[in-house]
mmCIF file of C-alpha atoms in Angstrom:
data_model
loop_
_atom_site.group_PDB
_atom_site.id
_atom_site.type_symbol
_atom_site.label_atom_id
_atom_site.label_comp_id
_atom_site.label_asym_id
_atom_site.label_seq_id
_atom_site.Cartn_x
_atom_site.Cartn_y
_atom_site.Cartn_z
ATOM 1 C CA UNK Z 43 13.044 72.134 -98.078
ATOM 2 C CA UNK Z 44 11.581 75.381 -99.491
ATOM 3 C CA UNK Z 45 13.451 77.340 -102.161
ATOM 4 C CA UNK Z 46 13.054 81.087 -102.689
ATOM 5 C CA UNK Z 47 14.036 82.793 -105.944
ATOM 6 C CA UNK Z 48 14.676 86.551 -106.116
ATOM 7 C CA UNK Z 49 15.919 89.062 -108.645
ATOM 8 C CA UNK Z 50 18.298 91.865 -107.662
ATOM 9 C CA UNK Z 51 17.147 95.395 -106.807
ATOM 10 C CA UNK Z 52 17.384 98.582 -108.900
ATOM 11 C CA UNK Z 53 20.641 98.978 -110.822
ATOM 12 C CA UNK Z 54 22.509 102.254 -111.057
ATOM 13 C CA UNK Z 55 23.439 102.209 -114.745
ATOM 14 C CA UNK Z 56 19.802 102.172 -115.903
ATOM 15 C CA UNK Z 57 18.963 105.165 -113.741
ATOM 16 C CA UNK Z 58 22.000 107.026 -115.066
ATOM 17 C CA UNK Z 59 21.041 106.171 -118.651
ATOM 18 C CA UNK Z 60 17.480 107.396 -118.159
ATOM 19 C CA UNK Z 61 18.892 110.664 -116.802
ATOM 20 C CA UNK Z 62 20.900 111.141 -120.008
ATOM 21 C CA UNK Z 63 24.240 109.911 -118.633
ATOM 22 C CA UNK Z 64 26.275 106.859 -119.589
ATOM 23 C CA UNK Z 65 27.561 105.051 -116.506
ATOM 24 C CA UNK Z 66 29.523 102.404 -118.378
ATOM 25 C CA UNK Z 67 31.643 104.957 -120.279
ATOM 26 C CA UNK Z 68 33.700 105.700 -117.164
ATOM 27 C CA UNK Z 69 33.554 102.314 -115.435
ATOM 28 C CA UNK Z 70 36.483 99.930 -115.182
ATOM 29 C CA UNK Z 71 33.914 97.089 -115.052
ATOM 30 C CA UNK Z 72 31.126 98.224 -117.403
ATOM 31 C CA UNK Z 73 29.295 94.902 -117.059
ATOM 32 C CA UNK Z 74 29.104 95.171 -113.272
ATOM 33 C CA UNK Z 75 26.889 98.026 -112.125
ATOM 34 C CA UNK Z 76 26.094 98.484 -108.431
ATOM 35 C CA UNK Z 77 22.654 99.191 -107.031
ATOM 36 C CA UNK Z 78 21.262 102.658 -106.588
ATOM 37 C CA UNK Z 79 20.730 103.966 -103.080
ATOM 38 C CA UNK Z 80 17.023 103.220 -103.527
ATOM 39 C CA UNK Z 81 18.009 99.722 -104.660
ATOM 40 C CA UNK Z 82 19.662 99.127 -101.301
ATOM 41 C CA UNK Z 83 16.376 100.036 -99.598
ATOM 42 C CA UNK Z 84 14.486 97.726 -101.954
ATOM 43 C CA UNK Z 85 16.849 94.862 -101.098
ATOM 44 C CA UNK Z 86 16.319 95.354 -97.369
ATOM 45 C CA UNK Z 87 12.548 95.431 -97.980
ATOM 46 C CA UNK Z 88 12.931 92.203 -99.958
ATOM 47 C CA UNK Z 89 14.474 90.578 -96.887
ATOM 48 C CA UNK Z 90 11.578 91.733 -94.732
ATOM 49 C CA UNK Z 91 9.090 90.421 -97.307
ATOM 50 C CA UNK Z 92 10.795 87.025 -97.292
ATOM 51 C CA UNK Z 93 10.669 86.998 -93.495
ATOM 52 C CA UNK Z 94 6.909 87.604 -93.619
ATOM 53 C CA UNK Z 95 6.444 84.721 -96.073
ATOM 54 C CA UNK Z 96 8.571 82.487 -93.857
ATOM 55 C CA UNK Z 97 6.367 83.306 -90.886
ATOM 56 C CA UNK Z 98 2.990 83.150 -92.635
ATOM 57 C CA UNK Z 99 3.714 79.806 -94.354
ATOM 58 C CA UNK Z 100 5.542 78.363 -91.328
ATOM 59 C CA UNK Z 101 8.675 77.629 -93.321
ATOM 60 C CA UNK Z 102 12.143 76.964 -91.921
ATOM 61 C CA UNK Z 103 14.314 80.085 -91.672
ATOM 62 C CA UNK Z 104 16.566 81.085 -94.548
ATOM 63 C CA UNK Z 105 20.005 79.839 -93.556
ATOM 64 C CA UNK Z 106 21.713 79.596 -96.938
ATOM 65 C CA UNK Z 107 22.036 81.844 -99.997
ATOM 66 C CA UNK Z 108 23.404 81.123 -103.446
ATOM 67 C CA UNK Z 109 24.154 84.303 -105.383
ATOM 68 C CA UNK Z 110 25.244 85.512 -108.821
ATOM 69 C CA UNK Z 111 28.810 86.893 -108.789
ATOM 70 C CA UNK Z 112 27.747 90.324 -110.078
ATOM 71 C CA UNK Z 113 27.860 93.176 -107.590
ATOM 72 C CA UNK Z 114 24.190 94.131 -107.775
ATOM 73 C CA UNK Z 115 23.142 90.616 -106.784
ATOM 74 C CA UNK Z 116 25.600 90.352 -103.907
ATOM 75 C CA UNK Z 117 24.463 93.768 -102.643
ATOM 76 C CA UNK Z 118 20.857 92.584 -102.839
ATOM 77 C CA UNK Z 119 21.653 89.325 -101.065
ATOM 78 C CA UNK Z 120 23.610 91.096 -98.321
ATOM 79 C CA UNK Z 121 20.900 93.648 -97.544
ATOM 80 C CA UNK Z 122 18.181 90.989 -97.647
ATOM 81 C CA UNK Z 123 20.265 88.671 -95.434
ATOM 82 C CA UNK Z 124 20.777 91.420 -92.859
ATOM 83 C CA UNK Z 125 17.012 91.952 -92.667
ATOM 84 C CA UNK Z 126 16.381 88.200 -92.435
ATOM 85 C CA UNK Z 127 18.993 87.688 -89.726
ATOM 86 C CA UNK Z 128 17.511 90.579 -87.770
ATOM 87 C CA UNK Z 129 14.083 88.932 -87.943
ATOM 88 C CA UNK Z 130 15.190 85.370 -87.125
ATOM 89 C CA UNK Z 131 18.356 85.821 -85.082
ATOM 90 C CA UNK Z 132 19.912 83.028 -87.155
ATOM 91 C CA UNK Z 133 23.116 83.396 -89.165
ATOM 92 C CA UNK Z 134 23.142 82.854 -92.924
ATOM 93 C CA UNK Z 135 25.734 81.019 -94.978
ATOM 94 C CA UNK Z 136 26.229 82.357 -98.509
ATOM 95 C CA UNK Z 137 28.091 81.294 -101.606
ATOM 96 C CA UNK Z 138 28.915 82.996 -104.889
ATOM 97 C CA UNK Z 139 27.810 80.688 -107.686
ATOM 98 C CA UNK Z 140 28.526 81.314 -111.356
ATOM 99 C CA UNK Z 141 25.477 79.204 -112.233
ATOM 100 C CA UNK Z 142 23.321 82.238 -111.327
ATOM 101 C CA UNK Z 143 25.195 84.689 -113.556
ATOM 102 C CA UNK Z 144 23.302 86.907 -115.998
ATOM 103 C CA UNK Z 145 22.651 85.422 -119.442
ATOM 104 C CA UNK Z 146 25.933 85.921 -121.303
ATOM 105 C CA UNK Z 147 24.380 86.244 -124.738
ATOM 106 C CA UNK Z 148 24.744 88.824 -127.486
ATOM 107 C CA UNK Z 149 22.258 91.158 -125.799
ATOM 108 C CA UNK Z 150 24.364 91.263 -122.623
ATOM 109 C CA UNK Z 151 27.578 91.993 -124.503
ATOM 110 C CA UNK Z 152 25.976 94.681 -126.668
ATOM 111 C CA UNK Z 153 24.728 96.394 -123.499
ATOM 112 C CA UNK Z 154 28.275 97.206 -122.314
ATOM 113 C CA UNK Z 155 31.122 96.393 -124.689
ATOM 114 C CA UNK Z 156 30.789 98.556 -127.826
ATOM 115 C CA UNK Z 157 32.670 101.815 -127.385
ATOM 116 C CA UNK Z 158 30.657 104.948 -128.156
ATOM 117 C CA UNK Z 159 27.487 102.869 -128.645
ATOM 118 C CA UNK Z 160 26.663 100.767 -125.575
ATOM 119 C CA UNK Z 161 24.695 102.596 -122.899
ATOM 120 C CA UNK Z 162 23.579 99.662 -120.664
ATOM 121 C CA UNK Z 163 20.420 99.059 -122.715
ATOM 122 C CA UNK Z 164 19.880 95.327 -123.033
ATOM 123 C CA UNK Z 165 20.845 94.410 -126.595
ATOM 124 C CA UNK Z 166 22.228 97.892 -127.286
ATOM 125 C CA UNK Z 167 20.419 101.156 -127.985
ATOM 126 C CA UNK Z 168 18.964 99.784 -131.244
ATOM 127 C CA UNK Z 169 17.646 96.654 -129.601
ATOM 128 C CA UNK Z 170 17.025 93.431 -131.485
ATOM 129 C CA UNK Z 171 17.396 94.944 -134.946
ATOM 130 C CA UNK Z 172 21.144 95.304 -134.350
ATOM 131 C CA UNK Z 173 21.685 91.717 -133.222
ATOM 132 C CA UNK Z 174 23.915 89.763 -135.557
ATOM 133 C CA UNK Z 175 25.121 92.848 -137.410
ATOM 134 C CA UNK Z 176 28.889 93.328 -137.797
ATOM 135 C CA UNK Z 177 30.689 95.617 -135.356
ATOM 136 C CA UNK Z 178 34.045 97.287 -135.931
ATOM 137 C CA UNK Z 179 36.487 95.209 -133.873
ATOM 138 C CA UNK Z 180 38.280 98.387 -132.808
ATOM 139 C CA UNK Z 181 35.157 99.404 -130.864
ATOM 140 C CA UNK Z 182 34.907 96.193 -128.856
ATOM 141 C CA UNK Z 183 36.067 96.500 -125.254
ATOM 142 C CA UNK Z 184 39.283 94.452 -124.855
ATOM 143 C CA UNK Z 185 37.843 92.585 -121.845
ATOM 144 C CA UNK Z 186 34.874 91.410 -123.935
ATOM 145 C CA UNK Z 187 37.321 89.384 -126.021
ATOM 146 C CA UNK Z 188 38.447 87.417 -122.975
ATOM 147 C CA UNK Z 189 36.568 84.498 -121.461
ATOM 148 C CA UNK Z 190 33.719 85.637 -119.225
ATOM 149 C CA UNK Z 191 35.169 83.357 -116.538
ATOM 150 C CA UNK Z 192 38.146 85.710 -116.334
ATOM 151 C CA UNK Z 193 35.890 88.692 -115.634
ATOM 152 C CA UNK Z 194 33.843 87.134 -112.845
ATOM 153 C CA UNK Z 195 34.688 86.108 -109.282
ATOM 154 C CA UNK Z 196 34.070 82.388 -108.822
ATOM 155 C CA UNK Z 197 34.329 82.225 -105.023
ATOM 156 C CA UNK Z 198 33.515 84.381 -102.018
ATOM 157 C CA UNK Z 199 37.210 85.131 -101.521
ATOM 158 C CA UNK Z 200 37.602 86.282 -105.124
ATOM 159 C CA UNK Z 201 34.551 88.528 -104.806
ATOM 160 C CA UNK Z 202 35.831 90.139 -101.619
ATOM 161 C CA UNK Z 203 39.240 90.703 -103.229
ATOM 162 C CA UNK Z 204 37.602 92.366 -106.235
ATOM 163 C CA UNK Z 205 35.481 94.499 -103.916
ATOM 164 C CA UNK Z 206 38.563 95.708 -102.079
ATOM 165 C CA UNK Z 207 40.268 96.522 -105.369
ATOM 166 C CA UNK Z 208 37.216 98.434 -106.577
ATOM 167 C CA UNK Z 209 37.092 100.561 -103.437
ATOM 168 C CA UNK Z 210 34.179 101.885 -101.458
ATOM 169 C CA UNK Z 211 34.468 105.474 -102.710
ATOM 170 C CA UNK Z 212 34.519 105.445 -106.496
ATOM 171 C CA UNK Z 213 33.256 107.409 -109.471
ATOM 172 C CA UNK Z 214 30.872 104.513 -110.187
ATOM 173 C CA UNK Z 215 28.298 105.479 -107.591
ATOM 174 C CA UNK Z 216 29.816 105.793 -104.166
ATOM 175 C CA UNK Z 217 26.442 106.153 -102.470
ATOM 176 C CA UNK Z 218 25.427 102.655 -103.538
ATOM 177 C CA UNK Z 219 28.743 101.262 -102.243
ATOM 178 C CA UNK Z 220 28.282 102.712 -98.779
ATOM 179 C CA UNK Z 221 30.447 101.473 -95.944
ATOM 180 C CA UNK Z 222 27.388 99.904 -94.289
ATOM 181 C CA UNK Z 223 26.492 97.835 -97.352
ATOM 182 C CA UNK Z 224 30.105 96.856 -97.963
ATOM 183 C CA UNK Z 225 30.199 95.694 -94.341
ATOM 184 C CA UNK Z 226 27.032 93.633 -94.886
ATOM 185 C CA UNK Z 227 28.562 91.980 -97.961
ATOM 186 C CA UNK Z 228 31.763 91.170 -96.093
ATOM 187 C CA UNK Z 229 29.803 89.804 -93.132
ATOM 188 C CA UNK Z 230 27.647 87.618 -95.372
ATOM 189 C CA UNK Z 231 30.480 86.184 -97.453
ATOM 190 C CA UNK Z 232 32.765 85.617 -94.480
ATOM 191 C CA UNK Z 233 30.104 83.977 -92.300
ATOM 192 C CA UNK Z 234 31.153 80.935 -90.255
ATOM 193 C CA UNK Z 235 30.766 77.739 -92.237
ATOM 194 C CA UNK Z 236 31.061 79.507 -95.582
ATOM 195 C CA UNK Z 237 32.673 77.252 -98.140
ATOM 196 C CA UNK Z 238 31.580 74.005 -96.557
ATOM 197 C CA UNK Z 239 29.223 73.308 -99.468
ATOM 198 C CA UNK Z 240 31.257 72.634 -102.583
ATOM 199 C CA UNK Z 241 28.249 72.575 -104.875
ATOM 200 C CA UNK Z 242 29.280 69.272 -106.441
ATOM 201 C CA UNK Z 243 27.792 68.946 -109.898
ATOM 202 C CA UNK Z 244 27.152 72.683 -110.329
ATOM 203 C CA UNK Z 245 30.559 73.735 -111.666
ATOM 204 C CA UNK Z 246 30.169 76.139 -114.599
ATOM 205 C CA UNK Z 247 32.730 77.023 -117.235
ATOM 206 C CA UNK Z 248 31.675 80.391 -118.646
ATOM 207 C CA UNK Z 249 33.876 80.255 -121.729
ATOM 208 C CA UNK Z 250 31.936 82.957 -123.556
ATOM 209 C CA UNK Z 251 33.194 86.136 -125.170
ATOM 210 C CA UNK Z 252 32.272 88.617 -127.886
ATOM 211 C CA UNK Z 253 31.283 86.588 -130.948
ATOM 212 C CA UNK Z 254 30.985 83.347 -128.945
ATOM 213 C CA UNK Z 255 27.797 83.974 -127.020
ATOM 214 C CA UNK Z 256 25.903 81.854 -124.550
ATOM 215 C CA UNK Z 257 22.631 80.443 -125.895
ATOM 216 C CA UNK Z 258 19.468 80.448 -123.817
ATOM 217 C CA UNK Z 259 19.657 76.658 -123.797
ATOM 218 C CA UNK Z 260 23.080 76.814 -122.135
ATOM 219 C CA UNK Z 261 21.783 79.364 -119.625
ATOM 220 C CA UNK Z 262 18.832 77.164 -118.698
ATOM 221 C CA UNK Z 263 21.106 74.150 -118.408
ATOM 222 C CA UNK Z 264 23.345 75.799 -115.798
ATOM 223 C CA UNK Z 265 20.596 77.353 -113.690
ATOM 224 C CA UNK Z 266 18.437 74.235 -113.666
ATOM 225 C CA UNK Z 267 21.422 72.081 -112.724
ATOM 226 C CA UNK Z 268 21.913 74.257 -109.641
ATOM 227 C CA UNK Z 269 18.199 74.189 -108.808
ATOM 228 C CA UNK Z 270 18.097 70.395 -109.010
ATOM 229 C CA UNK Z 271 21.235 70.147 -106.873
ATOM 230 C CA UNK Z 272 19.724 72.353 -104.169
ATOM 231 C CA UNK Z 273 16.335 70.615 -104.389
ATOM 232 C CA UNK Z 274 17.750 67.136 -103.799
ATOM 233 C CA UNK Z 275 17.687 67.632 -100.018
ATOM 234 C CA UNK Z 276 21.256 68.886 -99.824
ATOM 235 C CA UNK Z 277 20.030 71.350 -97.192
ATOM 236 C CA UNK Z 278 17.281 69.558 -95.211
ATOM 237 C CA UNK Z 279 15.419 71.607 -92.645
ATOM 238 C CA UNK Z 280 16.463 74.880 -94.265
ATOM 239 C CA UNK Z 281 14.994 77.425 -96.640
ATOM 240 C CA UNK Z 282 17.435 78.312 -99.404
ATOM 241 C CA UNK Z 283 17.470 81.665 -101.241
ATOM 242 C CA UNK Z 284 18.797 81.988 -104.803
ATOM 243 C CA UNK Z 285 19.567 85.578 -105.912
ATOM 244 C CA UNK Z 286 20.047 86.194 -109.610
ATOM 245 C CA UNK Z 287 18.962 88.309 -112.602
ATOM 246 C CA UNK Z 288 15.747 88.641 -114.584
ATOM 247 C CA UNK Z 289 16.392 85.973 -117.210
ATOM 248 C CA UNK Z 290 17.968 83.308 -114.957
ATOM 249 C CA UNK Z 291 15.369 83.858 -112.216
ATOM 250 C CA UNK Z 292 12.549 83.425 -114.713
ATOM 251 C CA UNK Z 293 14.252 80.306 -116.101
ATOM 252 C CA UNK Z 294 14.571 78.885 -112.584
ATOM 253 C CA UNK Z 295 10.885 79.435 -111.919
ATOM 254 C CA UNK Z 296 9.812 77.908 -115.241
ATOM 255 C CA UNK Z 297 11.928 74.874 -114.411
ATOM 256 C CA UNK Z 298 10.295 74.601 -110.983
ATOM 257 C CA UNK Z 299 6.948 74.414 -112.796
ATOM 258 C CA UNK Z 300 8.351 71.853 -115.251
ATOM 259 C CA UNK Z 301 7.859 74.479 -117.964
ATOM 260 C CA UNK Z 302 4.098 74.195 -117.571
ATOM 261 C CA UNK Z 303 2.448 77.431 -118.778
ATOM 262 C CA UNK Z 304 0.104 79.252 -116.403
ATOM 263 C CA UNK Z 305 -3.628 79.362 -116.803
ATOM 264 C CA UNK Z 306 -4.690 82.595 -118.487
ATOM 265 C CA UNK Z 307 -2.344 85.579 -118.957
ATOM 266 C CA UNK Z 308 -1.759 84.460 -122.540
ATOM 267 C CA UNK Z 309 -0.149 81.242 -121.338
ATOM 268 C CA UNK Z 310 3.024 82.983 -120.217
ATOM 269 C CA UNK Z 311 4.407 83.757 -116.785
ATOM 270 C CA UNK Z 312 4.931 87.502 -116.204
ATOM 271 C CA UNK Z 313 8.524 88.783 -116.415
ATOM 272 C CA UNK Z 314 10.409 89.192 -113.170
ATOM 273 C CA UNK Z 315 10.906 92.823 -112.096
ATOM 274 C CA UNK Z 316 13.350 94.236 -109.547
ATOM 275 C CA UNK Z 317 13.158 92.238 -106.306
ATOM 276 C CA UNK Z 318 10.707 89.866 -107.963
ATOM 277 C CA UNK Z 319 10.103 87.032 -105.511
ATOM 278 C CA UNK Z 320 9.052 83.405 -105.949
ATOM 279 C CA UNK Z 321 8.447 81.334 -102.811
ATOM 280 C CA UNK Z 322 8.509 77.622 -103.662
ATOM 281 C CA UNK Z 323 7.140 75.684 -100.725
ATOM 282 C CA UNK Z 324 7.472 72.027 -101.730
ATOM 283 C CA UNK Z 325 7.484 69.758 -104.792
ATOM 284 C CA UNK Z 326 4.249 68.133 -105.951
ATOM 285 C CA UNK Z 327 3.912 64.529 -107.095
ATOM 286 C CA UNK Z 328 4.500 65.522 -110.730
ATOM 287 C CA UNK Z 329 7.811 67.199 -109.833
ATOM 288 C CA UNK Z 330 6.567 70.783 -110.115
ATOM 289 C CA UNK Z 331 6.749 73.030 -107.051
ATOM 290 C CA UNK Z 332 3.898 74.636 -105.164
ATOM 291 C CA UNK Z 333 4.419 78.401 -105.251
ATOM 292 C CA UNK Z 334 3.219 80.532 -102.354
ATOM 293 C CA UNK Z 335 4.288 83.798 -104.016
ATOM 294 C CA UNK Z 336 4.841 84.771 -107.641
ATOM 295 C CA UNK Z 337 6.870 87.662 -109.005
ATOM 296 C CA UNK Z 338 5.159 90.289 -111.078
ATOM 297 C CA UNK Z 339 6.957 92.198 -113.759
ATOM 298 C CA UNK Z 340 7.007 94.951 -116.351
ATOM 299 C CA UNK Z 341 7.396 94.178 -120.076
ATOM 300 C CA UNK Z 342 10.572 96.252 -120.376
ATOM 301 C CA UNK Z 343 14.021 96.600 -118.873
ATOM 302 C CA UNK Z 344 13.092 100.056 -117.575
ATOM 303 C CA UNK Z 345 12.868 99.942 -113.768
ATOM 304 C CA UNK Z 346 9.689 100.459 -111.834
ATOM 305 C CA UNK Z 347 9.700 103.724 -109.887
ATOM 306 C CA UNK Z 348 12.222 103.177 -107.115
ATOM 307 C CA UNK Z 349 10.314 104.900 -104.401
ATOM 308 C CA UNK Z 350 7.427 104.060 -102.085
ATOM 309 C CA UNK Z 351 5.413 102.140 -104.707
ATOM 310 C CA UNK Z 352 7.698 99.126 -104.941
ATOM 311 C CA UNK Z 353 8.714 99.308 -101.309
ATOM 312 C CA UNK Z 354 5.130 99.257 -100.146
ATOM 313 C CA UNK Z 355 4.361 96.215 -102.302
ATOM 314 C CA UNK Z 356 7.246 94.371 -100.673
#
């Protein structure tokens, strides 16, 4: 049973930041940016790229998706699923899974929860040098003091309810929440058979908040538990797609290689850029997975140009 790993497409808040605007300052959910319009095109191109890999490597069709609960990942999964279904004519079952959530560490919180300071930059505008430094409690967003589990939808139904509450036309980037893409998300998460897989053994309690951050060890524990659950032939005869964020997707791939460093390239796998794609065909005798495609990345959180360059590579 092949497993495909993918990162979400281009996020709106980074583009707004690079244009001198602060998206999170006016958002009711500053941790939950949508895609840009170009990101929606990237996600559809991702689906077409996966379809080509499926065909060229003679893999079973993608019939199941596990997805991070954040909007940008569900948008990516929905657009990719629509392209895949168009290519194969086969329906896709999808499930929100908190195991694939972004790393809920100090860098994530500093990117969105400090009033007058946070601008979506990972770790905050001052980067690593600010980590661990005291912050005036009055500046901390009230929702950052609540458990992360309270901020995130845990099921498809909860996601769809939050989407309805958020509204299609909003000040947070209405173009990226177009009616077509909202329809694709609703179609994906309401597909027949959805909810039949309970994900036994993958339940995650995200009891993190400002000052009580998730460690990278905890992040790797949750994502690798899901990977191992999926890999143990719970979906025989299918290809399964996992859609997540840069750090979890990279952690998933490292785990698939049993944390074996690559030859050359300084002994490190490249970071996973927008729509980065890993196609894992089958496990080897040593437990590592044969990879038919590897993501390539940029050494920064700044997005690659969201125009024909990335789209043509996909």
